[in-house]
Structure formats: structure tokens, C-alpha cells
Amino acid sequence: MRERKPVSLAQTVDPTLLWYSRAVGNMRQRPFTDSTSWRFQSAVHGYDAASDPYTSPTDPPPSAGVQKEYWKQCQHGSWFFLSWHRMYLSIFEQIVADAVERAGGPKDWALPYWDYSASDEARSLPWAFRQKNWPDGEVNHLYLDERAPGINQGTPVPKTSTDITTALSKLVFSASPSRDSFGGGEVQNFTHFGRVTGALENVPHNQLHNDVGGPSGFMSDPDLAALDPIFWCHHSNIDRLWEVWIRQPNRLNPTSSVWLTGVRFPFLDANKQPVVYTSSQVTDTRKLGYGYVGMGPIPARTNEAVAAVRAREHLRAELLGASAPGAVLAGALQHIAVPMLAENHKIRSERVATGAGRLLLNLEDITTDGLGASFDVFVNLPDNADDAARDKHLAGRIALFGKTTDDGHGRSFVLDITSLHDLLEKAGALGGTGVKVSLKRVHDWGPQAQVGRVSVVAE
Amino acid sequence: MSSLALTLASARRFGERRPEAWVGLLSAAAWLAMLPHMFGQTVCHQLSFWADWRSWMLMVVAMMVPLLLPALRFTADRSFRYRQHRAMLLHLVGYLIPWALCGLIVCLLMGRTWGHAAWLPAACFALASVWAATPVYARLMDASHRIVSLHPSGWRANRDCVYFGLVQGLPCTGSCALMMAGCAVSGHGLVAMVGGALLAATERRSFRPRRWLVPAGSAALALWYGIVWLGK
């Protein structure tokens, strides 16, 4: 059983990372047609020949049939996000472990995770990924130039990017599109990029990609992200956070047959043999041969607890108000008016005020043709608000991973604004005057985006 | 509380959870209405033009509308409760407009002398098989999953719902019209209807839209009706 541990932050040579570096170097030398090569593994996540920085006539890609079957598979914006990436990481870990063992390294090498939420120090890219060479002069294959400015110099990512409390507080894995969830929106089939982003995928997953990749680095682009060695440690942490979430009281993975066995994902394993996984095969990491340090088994749930979670999953959300479609997010700060339907407001509002219901903000179908789009979202933000006022009116952060131009639809995000209910009620916003939603660009370099619609719903 | 009241309350709760359920029932009713055709009690292409067209629309509602249910649910979720059913109805109307126009053309062609020919179903499915192998078909399939942001209320909301239906209905008609024409000229035969519906549903549920699935399935239907033709 492999035991995944946190990435070492120490400014010394860590054996796990040293062997990781050597394995990456070895995989980079394998031909593109080899399914265990670095480039092939990255292409399983995403690939665009036009943006491939390593195109070479002497290293051609595999056949179109192989590409169609095994490449561009990553699942985002849906409830397959977590399970698909677990399958993907598991195979990658076996490939690296095999390379490590062949090179004379330990037999139990496991993929470390970057726990950026653990401390202020942990928000900087781990030291080993910022060194072009190891202290003895050996080339460090964990280093990459193509990262956001400052990242390779140790500039920490913002604290808000590493906030996991919002994601871990979600009570259901998946829900209807206008309700918030931990794992993403339901889909019925293979969905490279779906519509409804789950809370964990939004922050920290997407936000970390954008922070590390910047305007043009590999990590911001789904077609290049897995070429950066830190990608795998980032996803190891996302995978670990799923394990943390499921161990909290009253949390359950989906039991829908569509999620469990309805969609089969093909891969080439570490022995280059075709394998097919379904989500039901990856809910228990021990069956994949790994676990996380210090983490016990998933606690059993009582029938009552299961029934309560299932009932929560089927709660309905009612639309209270919505903006006109098509606002363009061009400037640093953009305001969008959300008129409310006064009818039924009182009943809904009382339910929210007494804790019987929740108030949710939907940011629907956001599209962008650039990389790294992230926005802080505020409700009824006063003009010339200072930092304290901004915090008070902050609904949350939304982050897109990659462009949306090829998908025919945008990404949707749901933010829980129940805690802002009193503030909105006091202003008369829910009863008739309407809610003002403001989106502030997180990064100066962030691209222009378009919002399909902003709406407020009550659960 | 009486059992009737309990049943009604439970039906109401189901209706709230699944506002699109009535459209599913509509499709089920269309399948029931098509049963006499499917089991050969009525020979479709011997009916009048408008009876043919009515059968065409019933067939579309039976075979294609179930695939639209998630999109209708999406429209309901993004509409005020008081107008959810109106929104879904307008979405459905928009979706059916291209199919209705396509049906007029198919029924017109069925009125020609060769419109009753026994080789016609096999020819339609063979053409559908070739069409499904083209890149245009794949692009149309992708386009049929596009979504539209809806105005929340007023005439713009109604317009958006119809437009959303059109946005999905046009590429759907473009991609599947030949197969549906094959079903129609077969007299809405059992093999064609069930085979066509299974093909469409399987394609939606498969790992990725398999390029070979619809071409191969349509070719199999063409083969079947070819054998039927030669056996006559």
C-alpha cells in the first residue's frame, strides 16, 4: 500500500521529490507514442496540437485512433471531476513508481500532495519545484519556466485561493444545477467540460491552476497543465480533500447508477494495457493501492443519516430573481443588476432567516476566450467600499479553468449567500429593489468574460 | 388524511421535483398511439398527407422528445415557478418546429409514386448510415447540446424559450432526419422505431459519441429492410 504524504517544503533534498524528478526526466525521454511518456500522460488530460510546445518531426504523436480513445479525457464541471482524476492519478503514480524502482529508488514511492492550506509557508510553490538544479548540480526536472510571474521566486498564492472551508462545508456531493455541491453537477455521459462546477473544483482547484499558471503558463491551460510536475501534487491534494470531505459526518458519495457504473473511462495502464474504470471502482483508495497519511477508514453511516442526505440532495431551489442575459465582464469591476420577483418573497425569506432554507447566488454560463479568469463576487457592494466593507459583502470567488470557446456553453457556479441574507433583507433588496452583484477581477491580467445570467434562488 | 389525498400530495411533490414529467408522459402516450402502426395494423404510407404528417409528429414526440427531457428540466430550473410549465412548453414548441417542417417535406415525398416503394426504407437507412459518418453530422450533434440564457420574465423570456428549443431542434433535425424518414417510410415499423430510438438513446449514454455507432446501427436497419424488400 502506497502512503501519500505532504510535499516537503524544506529547502533540502527530499528523497521523494528527488526520485520524482528523476522519473519525470526519464518519462520525458520516452517517445510520444509511448503511453507512459510524459507528453502522452499530459495529453490524456488535454491536448491541442496547435499549442503543443514540444512538437517535433522526430517525435510524432500516436495514431488518430489512440488519440481519440485515450486523449482529451479530463472531466471538469461535472460530478465525474473527482473520480476521473483519481483514476488518472492512480495510473500516473504507478508509472512514476515503476520508473523510480527501475532507477534504483524505493519500491513504495507515492505521489506527494501539495497541502497549500496547511500554513502561510505552504502557499509558496514548494522549494524543490523552484530549483533549476539540485544542490549537487543534477538537473531538476520538477522546475518549469512556464509559470506565473513570481511563482518560481517563491511568491505565495493568495490565502483566499487556498481556502478549503467553503468546499468542505458542502453537504451534498451533487445537486440540481442551481444548487451548490461539493463535487459538481450531474451529467449522464462523458463530459470533457460540463456546465456546473463543484465547490472543490472551483476553489482551490481552478484558482490554484490560475495562480500557478498565470496568463500564459502551462497550469492555466487544460491542454498543457499536466506538463507541469506540480500539477500532479496539486491533484493529489484535491484527491485527498475528497477523502477529508467524505470522512465528515453525513457526507455521502453519489449512489446513482449513472455515476457509479454508467460511464466507463478507458485508460492505458502502467503496463500499457487497456483498462476501463468506473467511479464505483475508485471510491475506496485502498482498492487502488494507496492511502493518505494519518487517514483512517471511511466511517459507516446509519440508515437515518443516509436518508437525510438523500432527502437533502433532492431539495428544490426556486428562482427569486435573475438578470438580463449577456453581461460582459470587461473592466476590473463590473456591476450586474438582478431584479427580484416580489411574489413569494416573504415566505422564502422567512425560511432562510429561520435556517430552514438557504439563499444561493447562481452565476450561469460564464464564457471566456482567455486563460485564468477568476472573479471575486460581491452582493450590494457600496460604491467606494473599503476592505472591511468588501469582506462584509463578499459572496465568494469563482474561477474558470481554461477557455470555454470549444464547448458551446459556459461554466456555472453556485455560491451560498445565506449569511448575507440579513444584509440584503435590510436593504430591501430581496423584496423588490433587486440585488446588485459585482464581479471583481482577481488578477490584473485576467481575460474578458461574459456572464450568461446571474440569478438568486432559495432552497 | 385519506389515501387519495396522500396520493395527490405525493404526486404534487413528484411534480415539483420533476416538473418535466408531463412531457415524459406525453412521449409515453405517443408510443402508445404508435403501437397500431408498429405492429402493422395500419399501413402508414397509405394514409392521407395530413394523417401521415400527424403520424410523423407522433413518432418524433415518441422517439426524440425523451432525449429533450434534461434540457426541459434545465429550462424549468431557470424559470420562475409560476411560468415553469409555460417555459417548457415553449421550449418544446421551438424544438418541434424544425421537425414539423421536415415532416411536411417527408410526407410530400411520400405522396409521390415511388414514395411507397418497398426499397425506400432500406435506402433511407443506408443514406442515414453514410450521413452519420460525416464530420457535419458530428458537428450537428455537438451543436444540439448548446444552451441559451433565458430572460427571467416577459415576452423576452417566451422568445428565449422558443429560441432555445430551435437552437436544439435545428441541429437535431439535421442530424437525425434521414433516420426518422426511414422510420416513417417503413410504415413506422416495430424494428425501425425501436431500433432508431435505441440508437439515439445509446449514443447519448455512450462514453463519447461513437462515430461508428449510428452509422453501424443505421446500416443494420438498412440491411434488415433490404432483406424485407428482397423477400417480397
XYZ file of C-alpha atoms in Angstrom:
691
model
C 0.000 0.000 0.000
C 1.456 3.359 -1.043
C 1.126 6.132 1.502
C 0.815 9.636 0.081
C 2.450 12.305 2.254
C 2.642 16.100 2.091
C 5.197 17.603 -0.282
C 8.305 18.609 1.585
C 8.595 22.391 1.959
C 12.116 22.183 3.317
C 14.975 23.766 1.392
C 16.842 20.489 1.356
C 16.841 17.494 -0.926
C 13.791 15.364 -0.168
C 14.218 11.776 -1.441
C 10.581 11.507 -2.615
C 10.950 14.629 -4.750
C 14.428 13.741 -5.953
C 13.151 10.413 -7.258
C 10.092 12.144 -8.703
C 12.420 14.483 -10.598
C 14.449 11.577 -11.963
C 11.300 9.721 -13.032
C 9.993 12.838 -14.799
C 13.319 13.149 -16.621
C 13.073 9.514 -17.658
C 9.466 9.855 -18.843
C 10.347 12.968 -20.844
C 12.824 10.917 -22.857
C 10.250 8.321 -23.874
C 8.686 8.706 -27.328
C 5.334 10.443 -27.618
C 3.800 7.204 -28.873
C 4.676 5.500 -25.559
C 1.642 5.743 -23.262
C 3.942 6.029 -20.237
C 5.757 9.063 -21.649
C 5.411 12.466 -20.022
C 3.740 14.025 -23.051
C 1.300 11.144 -23.553
C 0.244 11.285 -19.895
C -0.334 15.021 -20.212
C -2.351 14.525 -23.419
C -4.680 12.131 -21.594
C -5.809 15.212 -19.679
C -5.920 17.531 -22.677
C -4.129 18.156 -25.933
C -4.162 20.726 -28.685
C -1.615 20.225 -31.443
C -1.687 23.958 -32.197
C -0.462 24.879 -28.709
C 1.879 21.912 -28.146
C 5.252 23.484 -27.224
C 7.181 20.254 -27.849
C 6.008 19.401 -31.369
C 8.817 17.721 -33.233
C 9.005 15.873 -36.559
C 11.289 13.320 -34.922
C 8.785 12.548 -32.180
C 5.397 12.115 -33.873
C 2.177 11.567 -31.924
C 0.423 8.182 -31.774
C -2.258 7.187 -34.276
C -5.524 9.112 -34.532
C -7.342 6.075 -33.143
C -5.225 6.018 -29.987
C -5.643 9.761 -29.576
C -9.413 9.505 -29.943
C -9.691 6.713 -27.426
C -7.321 7.914 -24.700
C -6.601 11.635 -25.071
C -8.523 14.753 -24.034
C -10.436 12.816 -21.445
C -10.347 15.047 -18.378
C -13.712 15.536 -16.751
C -14.432 19.036 -15.497
C -17.573 20.862 -14.478
C -19.406 17.696 -13.520
C -19.683 15.039 -10.817
C -17.031 12.962 -12.640
C -14.338 15.553 -11.907
C -13.101 13.852 -8.738
C -13.480 10.212 -9.725
C -11.912 10.648 -13.184
C -8.879 12.477 -11.790
C -8.467 9.751 -9.167
C -8.283 7.128 -11.942
C -5.845 9.311 -13.866
C -3.559 9.959 -10.883
C -3.567 6.336 -9.839
C -2.187 5.209 -13.207
C 0.305 8.074 -13.320
C 1.535 7.200 -9.829
C 2.127 3.604 -10.901
C 4.069 4.765 -13.970
C 6.281 7.057 -11.891
C 6.737 4.431 -9.172
C 7.800 1.945 -11.814
C 10.343 4.410 -13.220
C 11.618 5.148 -9.706
C 12.060 1.461 -8.922
C 13.817 0.758 -12.219
C 16.233 3.601 -11.467
C 17.093 2.021 -8.123
C 14.759 4.068 -5.965
C 12.364 2.939 -3.242
C 9.711 0.338 -4.057
C 6.949 2.210 -2.225
C 7.250 5.607 -3.899
C 3.947 7.506 -3.609
C 2.784 10.767 -5.147
C 3.086 13.547 -2.547
C 0.365 16.176 -2.150
C 0.803 19.952 -2.003
C -1.196 20.965 1.063
C -1.222 24.712 0.367
C -3.884 25.318 3.024
C -1.702 23.997 5.835
C 0.251 27.206 6.585
C 1.359 30.529 5.151
C 4.673 28.964 4.179
C 2.846 26.219 2.272
C 1.246 28.763 -0.067
C 4.564 29.215 -1.869
C 5.413 26.704 -4.555
C 7.482 24.042 -2.743
C 11.197 24.800 -2.869
C 12.110 21.706 -4.884
C 9.884 22.835 -7.772
C 11.637 26.219 -7.939
C 15.228 24.992 -8.368
C 16.643 24.517 -11.853
C 19.246 22.143 -10.409
C 19.635 20.086 -7.284
C 22.429 21.276 -4.956
C 24.876 18.738 -6.450
C 24.252 20.105 -9.941
C 21.902 17.358 -11.137
C 19.157 18.723 -13.420
C 15.882 19.167 -11.540
C 13.024 18.081 -13.805
C 10.439 19.475 -11.391
C 11.375 23.010 -12.429
C 9.494 24.712 -15.241
C 9.836 28.215 -16.675
C 6.226 28.379 -17.845
C 4.634 29.585 -14.627
C 3.071 32.841 -13.417
C 5.472 35.700 -12.657
C 6.821 35.378 -9.132
C 5.769 31.786 -8.573
C 9.245 30.414 -9.243
C 10.659 33.097 -6.931
C 8.519 31.869 -4.033
C 5.723 34.454 -4.129
C 2.868 32.792 -2.242
C -0.518 32.323 -3.845
C -3.219 34.438 -2.123
C -4.725 32.980 1.037
C -8.215 33.183 -0.480
C -7.057 30.821 -3.237
C -6.287 28.088 -0.748
C -9.484 28.359 1.296
C -10.947 24.879 1.634
C -13.578 25.654 4.274
C -16.265 26.564 1.730
C -15.779 23.378 -0.253
C -15.604 21.118 2.785
C -18.762 22.684 4.238
C -20.884 21.458 1.315
C -23.370 18.862 2.471
C -24.104 17.102 -0.807
C -21.796 15.685 -3.465
C -24.053 16.675 -6.343
C -27.310 18.583 -6.746
C -29.569 20.167 -9.339
C -27.796 22.793 -11.462
C -28.959 25.795 -9.458
C -27.850 24.379 -6.081
C -24.357 24.242 -4.645
C -22.495 20.982 -4.230
C -19.089 19.586 -3.338
C -18.437 17.504 -6.427
C -20.190 19.156 -9.388
C -23.339 18.920 -11.472
C -24.936 15.699 -12.646
C -24.284 14.634 -16.220
C -25.364 11.482 -17.997
C -22.286 10.743 -20.072
C -18.676 11.617 -20.868
C -18.309 15.360 -20.314
C -14.925 16.898 -21.080
C -16.102 20.254 -19.780
C -19.520 20.332 -18.168
C -21.590 23.258 -17.040
C -21.819 23.135 -13.260
C -18.568 23.465 -11.322
C -18.473 21.896 -7.861
C -17.181 23.847 -4.864
C -13.885 21.939 -4.566
C -13.224 22.239 -8.277
C -13.853 25.986 -8.136
C -11.637 26.795 -5.141
C -8.974 25.665 -4.563
C -8.668 23.559 -7.757
C -9.330 26.067 -10.552
C -7.964 29.016 -8.615
C -4.631 27.277 -7.918
C -4.309 26.377 -11.601
C -4.753 30.043 -12.496
C -2.469 31.347 -9.751
C 0.393 28.999 -10.649
C -0.067 29.174 -14.419
C -0.699 32.892 -14.742
C -1.685 34.440 -18.066
C 0.297 32.044 -20.254
C 1.851 29.318 -18.107
C 1.110 25.638 -18.528
C -1.018 25.237 -15.385
C -3.696 27.671 -16.646
C -4.348 25.651 -19.784
C -6.074 22.247 -19.514
C -4.227 21.139 -22.652
C -0.812 21.821 -21.083
C -1.379 21.743 -17.311
C -0.233 18.171 -16.759
C 3.158 19.006 -18.324
C 3.978 20.849 -15.089
C 5.131 18.393 -12.386
C 3.332 20.420 -9.708
C 0.019 19.575 -11.455
C 0.170 16.049 -10.051
C 0.896 17.174 -6.486
C -1.922 19.718 -6.743
C -4.340 16.999 -7.848
C -3.065 14.631 -5.209
C -4.177 17.264 -2.695
C -7.575 17.661 -4.391
C -7.971 13.886 -4.228
C -7.021 13.956 -0.537
C -9.599 16.671 0.142
C -12.280 14.354 -1.269
C -11.127 11.832 1.355
C -11.295 14.527 4.043
C -14.805 15.547 2.936
C -16.213 12.028 2.883
C -14.968 11.431 6.440
C -17.018 14.327 7.801
C -20.393 13.493 9.363
C -23.307 12.920 6.990
C -21.370 13.037 3.750
C -22.043 10.520 1.000
C -20.782 9.883 -2.486
C -23.461 9.584 -5.188
C -25.361 6.301 -5.317
C -26.810 6.931 -8.763
C -26.029 4.084 -11.162
C -25.066 6.691 -13.766
C -22.268 7.944 -11.528
C -21.272 4.564 -10.157
C -21.175 2.418 -13.276
C -22.988 4.268 -16.066
C -19.942 5.873 -17.666
C -16.785 3.873 -18.376
C -13.464 5.651 -18.787
C -10.735 3.917 -20.806
C -7.045 4.315 -19.978
C -3.762 2.648 -20.810
C -2.295 1.434 -17.523
C 1.312 1.418 -16.330
C 1.893 -1.773 -18.379
C 0.450 -0.004 -21.457
C -2.572 -2.313 -21.394
C -6.131 -1.019 -21.929
C -8.155 -0.750 -18.728
C -11.594 0.641 -18.108
C -12.641 2.311 -14.875
C -15.982 3.388 -13.494
C -16.460 5.667 -10.495
C -17.609 2.734 -8.357
C -14.109 1.249 -8.651
C -12.371 4.295 -7.200
C -14.453 5.299 -4.177
C -12.075 3.320 -1.945
C -8.449 4.366 -2.478
C -7.196 1.163 -0.807
C -8.511 -0.809 -3.764
C -6.235 1.323 -5.942
C -3.316 0.551 -3.658
C -2.815 3.861 -1.874
C -3.949 5.914 1.073
C -3.179 9.222 2.781
C -1.002 9.510 5.815
C -2.950 9.651 9.071
C -6.318 8.972 7.494
C -8.500 6.187 8.877
C -11.282 4.270 7.154
C -14.444 5.990 5.967
C -16.958 5.835 8.838
C -20.144 3.826 8.370
C -23.411 5.777 8.054
C -26.681 4.966 9.757
C -29.763 4.445 7.611
C -31.249 7.623 9.065
C -28.194 9.626 8.091
C -28.283 8.210 4.572
C -31.978 9.053 4.243
C -31.346 12.598 5.468
C -28.568 13.153 2.927
C -30.650 11.726 0.090
C -33.556 14.000 1.052
C -31.193 16.973 1.017
C -29.917 16.024 -2.429
C -33.459 16.247 -3.799
C -34.322 19.633 -2.334
C -35.711 22.068 -4.855
C -34.403 25.555 -5.495
C -36.826 28.254 -6.520
C -35.810 31.175 -8.694
C -36.344 34.504 -6.905
C -34.750 36.866 -9.388
C -32.465 36.975 -12.415
C -30.530 39.456 -14.500
C -30.923 40.002 -18.212
C -28.595 37.665 -20.124
C -25.254 38.624 -21.580
C -23.304 40.959 -19.260
C -19.719 41.474 -20.423
C -17.021 41.465 -17.750
C -14.565 43.804 -19.402
C -13.273 46.062 -16.632
C -11.706 45.378 -13.264
C -15.087 45.700 -11.547
C -18.438 45.034 -13.178
C -21.880 45.524 -11.631
C -24.895 43.464 -12.663
C -28.455 44.284 -11.583
C -30.553 41.297 -10.536
C -34.245 42.290 -10.360
C -36.243 40.184 -7.913
C -39.737 38.777 -8.183
C -41.537 40.162 -5.140
C -44.176 37.392 -5.066
C -43.466 34.612 -2.564
C -40.501 36.567 -1.296
C -41.813 36.833 2.272
C -42.319 33.089 2.741
C -38.956 32.266 1.190
C -37.176 34.944 3.140
C -38.622 33.754 6.432
C -37.474 30.213 5.671
C -33.950 31.481 5.058
C -34.000 33.716 8.146
C -35.075 30.819 10.385
C -32.447 28.493 8.959
C -34.992 26.305 7.152
C -33.801 27.374 3.728
C -30.745 28.804 2.044
C -30.136 31.650 -0.347
C -27.955 30.851 -3.344
C -26.364 33.023 -5.992
C -26.069 31.464 -9.443
C -23.535 32.743 -11.958
C -24.690 30.983 -15.082
C -22.852 30.108 -18.262
C -19.736 32.243 -17.944
C -17.690 32.154 -21.122
C -14.186 33.364 -21.876
C -11.672 33.028 -24.677
C -8.692 33.634 -22.399
C -6.868 31.760 -19.650
C -7.005 32.340 -15.917
C -10.374 34.051 -15.487
C -11.131 34.455 -11.759
C -13.520 36.853 -10.050
C -14.419 37.840 -6.518
C -18.187 38.176 -6.284
C -19.905 40.734 -4.052
C -23.558 41.495 -3.380
C -24.840 45.044 -2.831
C -21.296 46.354 -2.609
C -21.411 50.083 -1.782
C -19.585 52.476 -4.071
C -16.093 53.301 -2.769
C -16.220 50.409 -0.307
C -13.126 49.898 1.823
C -11.575 46.483 2.507
C -13.758 45.852 5.580
C -16.924 46.579 3.590
C -15.725 44.374 0.774
C -15.256 41.474 3.186
C -18.749 42.040 4.572
C -20.318 41.929 1.119
C -18.178 39.128 -0.303
C -20.236 36.220 -1.647
C -17.269 34.155 -2.756
C -14.848 33.551 -5.560
C -15.331 31.903 -8.930
C -12.503 30.605 -11.089
C -12.618 29.184 -14.592
C -10.053 26.648 -15.757
C -9.172 27.201 -19.391
C -11.090 28.744 -22.247
C -14.711 27.920 -22.976
C -14.628 28.603 -26.696
C -14.745 24.977 -27.849
C -17.533 23.790 -25.593
C -20.590 25.640 -26.908
C -21.513 26.570 -23.358
C -20.037 28.294 -20.352
C -19.390 27.308 -16.763
C -21.864 27.856 -13.958
C -21.091 28.469 -10.309
C -23.313 28.482 -7.243
C -22.361 30.497 -4.163
C -24.121 30.167 -0.821
C -25.114 33.712 0.241
C -27.340 32.711 3.165
C -25.029 34.556 5.549
C -25.687 37.750 3.562
C -29.463 37.355 3.793
C -29.927 39.844 6.645
C -27.790 42.396 4.863
C -29.859 42.047 1.695
C -33.165 42.000 3.569
C -32.276 45.144 5.458
C -31.579 46.904 2.181
C -34.943 45.732 0.808
C -33.049 44.018 -1.983
C -34.892 40.702 -1.917
C -38.329 42.272 -1.654
C -38.220 44.391 -4.747
C -35.330 46.794 -5.214
C -33.178 43.986 -6.528
C -29.707 42.710 -5.758
C -26.589 44.341 -7.135
C -23.961 41.733 -7.935
C -20.410 42.942 -8.515
C -17.633 40.895 -10.054
C -14.071 41.999 -9.430
C -11.251 40.532 -11.443
C -8.793 38.699 -9.184
C -5.774 39.110 -11.458
C -4.910 42.275 -13.368
C -4.044 40.108 -16.363
C -7.347 38.221 -16.277
C -9.172 37.873 -19.603
C -12.522 39.350 -20.582
C -15.510 37.131 -19.850
C -19.236 37.110 -20.465
C -21.903 36.104 -17.964
C -24.907 34.244 -19.349
C -27.072 35.299 -16.421
C -26.908 35.980 -12.686
C -29.761 34.707 -10.552
C -30.786 34.343 -6.928
C -32.559 31.177 -5.821
C -33.941 29.992 -2.484
C -33.636 26.378 -1.392
C -55.584 12.020 5.667
C -57.312 9.831 3.092
C -55.294 7.672 0.744
C -56.484 9.797 -2.183
C -55.200 12.944 -0.509
C -51.892 11.215 0.229
C -51.602 10.087 -3.368
C -52.366 13.578 -4.627
C -49.853 15.112 -2.220
C -47.203 12.651 -3.291
C -47.983 13.305 -6.981
C -47.690 17.038 -6.332
C -44.302 16.573 -4.664
C -43.128 14.445 -7.583
C -44.366 17.125 -9.981
C -42.383 19.741 -8.079
C -39.253 17.601 -8.150
C -39.709 16.598 -11.783
C -41.573 19.443 -13.498
C -40.767 17.917 -16.885
C -42.643 14.708 -16.021
C -45.695 15.634 -18.097
C -43.560 15.776 -21.214
C -42.353 12.256 -20.439
C -45.965 11.170 -20.145
C -46.680 12.853 -23.478
C -43.937 10.774 -25.068
C -45.278 7.610 -23.472
C -48.724 8.430 -24.859
C -47.183 8.949 -28.292
C -45.582 5.491 -28.106
C -48.978 4.027 -27.222
C -50.592 5.851 -30.141
C -47.912 4.474 -32.466
C -48.437 0.856 -31.383
C -51.011 0.063 -34.108
C -48.527 1.334 -36.743
C -45.631 -0.551 -35.205
C -47.486 -3.837 -35.190
C -48.737 -3.360 -38.723
C -52.407 -2.711 -38.014
C -52.219 0.472 -40.007
C -50.129 0.970 -43.101
C -48.790 4.457 -42.641
C -47.945 5.381 -46.199
C -51.421 4.605 -47.399
C -52.897 7.361 -45.223
C -53.657 10.910 -46.336
C -50.990 13.603 -46.327
C -52.144 15.126 -43.039
C -52.596 11.713 -41.407
C -49.035 10.883 -42.480
C -47.828 14.172 -41.030
C -49.695 13.517 -37.766
C -48.034 10.098 -37.539
C -44.668 11.742 -38.227
C -45.157 14.179 -35.356
C -46.301 11.401 -33.031
C -43.177 9.477 -33.947
C -40.965 12.494 -33.227
C -42.627 13.030 -29.845
C -42.229 9.323 -29.033
C -38.625 8.894 -30.159
C -36.923 12.289 -29.902
C -38.656 14.196 -27.106
C -37.466 11.815 -24.331
C -33.926 12.916 -25.225
C -35.001 16.513 -24.625
C -36.159 15.935 -21.037
C -32.900 17.043 -19.326
C -32.927 20.265 -21.351
C -36.570 20.895 -20.426
C -35.693 20.338 -16.780
C -32.901 22.853 -17.231
C -35.375 25.398 -18.641
C -37.766 24.782 -15.730
C -34.980 25.210 -13.178
C -34.049 28.541 -14.692
C -37.593 29.918 -14.788
C -39.827 31.400 -12.135
C -42.088 28.737 -10.683
C -45.263 30.410 -11.988
C -44.019 30.084 -15.558
C -42.042 26.830 -15.472
C -44.576 24.801 -17.448
C -45.097 27.604 -19.961
C -41.336 27.829 -20.400
C -41.043 24.088 -21.017
C -43.981 24.141 -23.435
C -42.424 26.987 -25.444
C -39.071 25.188 -25.439
C -40.829 22.074 -26.725
C -42.644 24.056 -29.421
C -39.356 25.570 -30.575
C -37.789 22.123 -30.693
C -40.664 20.654 -32.689
C -40.849 23.435 -35.318
C -37.909 22.132 -37.415
C -39.202 18.591 -37.063
C -42.678 19.699 -38.186
C -41.251 21.398 -41.284
C -39.077 18.402 -42.023
C -42.167 16.193 -41.658
C -44.003 18.247 -44.276
C -41.223 17.601 -46.782
C -41.028 13.886 -45.969
C -44.811 13.481 -46.254
C -44.813 15.367 -49.562
C -42.180 12.974 -50.908
C -44.108 10.006 -49.566
C -47.022 11.151 -51.740
C -45.002 10.586 -54.937
C -45.421 7.338 -56.807
C -42.094 5.981 -55.589
C -42.927 7.130 -52.058
C -44.495 3.740 -51.394
C -41.671 1.675 -52.846
C -40.568 -1.252 -50.687
C -36.893 -0.397 -51.226
C -37.310 3.096 -49.781
C -36.794 2.278 -46.050
C -33.554 0.442 -46.845
C -32.397 3.378 -48.986
C -33.200 5.915 -46.264
C -31.328 3.962 -43.583
C -28.383 3.435 -45.928
C -28.237 7.183 -46.573
C -28.600 7.816 -42.824
C -25.658 5.494 -42.237
C -23.447 7.412 -44.679
C -24.630 10.780 -43.320
C -23.854 9.764 -39.734
C -20.263 9.027 -40.729
C -19.628 12.569 -41.971
C -17.969 15.318 -39.897
C -21.019 17.525 -40.489
C -23.136 15.044 -38.532
C -20.679 15.150 -35.597
C -20.766 18.949 -35.610
C -24.564 18.941 -35.633
C -24.600 16.544 -32.684
C -22.322 18.863 -30.723
C -24.457 21.864 -31.655
C -27.602 20.171 -30.389
C -26.207 20.410 -26.834
C -25.908 24.195 -26.871
C -27.788 26.118 -24.213
C -29.346 29.579 -24.157
C -29.500 32.017 -21.234
C -33.116 32.929 -20.573
C -34.639 36.295 -19.716
C -36.470 35.748 -16.451
C -39.870 37.151 -17.451
C -41.941 38.943 -20.082
C -42.093 38.387 -23.823
C -38.324 38.117 -23.979
C -38.486 35.081 -21.697
C -41.066 33.456 -24.005
C -38.938 34.281 -27.029
C -35.812 32.869 -25.375
C -37.583 29.593 -24.576
C -38.726 29.135 -28.188
C -35.252 30.119 -29.391
C -33.641 27.608 -27.011
C -35.874 24.908 -28.491
C -34.946 25.977 -32.029
C -31.239 26.023 -31.167
C -31.510 22.387 -30.108
C -34.153 21.297 -32.618
C -32.440 22.519 -35.788
C -29.202 20.524 -35.446
C -31.122 17.579 -34.034
C -33.367 17.552 -37.106
C -30.388 17.997 -39.384
C -28.570 15.051 -37.878
C -31.449 12.593 -37.457
C -33.911 13.468 -40.246
C -32.785 10.692 -42.610
C -33.111 8.033 -39.953
C -36.540 9.329 -38.971
C -37.541 9.398 -42.635
C -36.517 5.731 -42.809
C -38.772 5.023 -39.828
C -41.654 6.896 -41.489
C -41.430 5.193 -44.887
C -41.175 1.819 -43.176
C -44.734 2.474 -42.035
C -43.389 3.195 -38.534
C -42.420 -0.453 -38.297
C -41.511 -2.020 -34.981
C -37.887 -2.717 -35.917
C -37.335 0.788 -37.273
C -38.978 2.606 -34.359
C -37.411 0.589 -31.560
C -34.054 0.327 -33.346
C -33.970 4.053 -34.071
C -34.950 5.004 -30.521
C -32.340 2.669 -29.035
C -29.668 4.044 -31.339
C -30.439 7.638 -30.375
C -30.591 6.838 -26.646
C -27.437 4.689 -26.680
C -25.492 7.371 -28.471
C -26.425 9.846 -25.744
C -25.330 7.476 -22.974
C -22.129 6.143 -24.520
C -18.619 7.060 -23.323
C -18.120 9.514 -26.126
C -20.332 9.901 -29.171
C -19.055 6.854 -31.035
C -18.506 7.672 -34.657
C -19.358 4.104 -35.683
C -22.449 3.618 -33.539
C -25.114 5.385 -35.598
C -23.546 4.511 -38.978
C -23.390 0.840 -37.976
C -26.858 0.840 -36.421
C -28.399 2.576 -39.424
C -26.586 0.163 -41.742
C -28.069 -2.738 -39.772
C -31.542 -1.264 -40.195
C -30.846 -0.771 -43.916
C -29.809 -4.423 -44.158
C -32.949 -5.557 -42.349
C -35.252 -3.601 -44.626
C -33.225 -4.657 -47.641
C -33.888 -8.274 -46.727
C -37.591 -7.478 -46.189
C -37.716 -5.828 -49.645
C -35.989 -8.741 -51.371
C -38.326 -11.166 -49.604
C -41.392 -9.509 -51.054
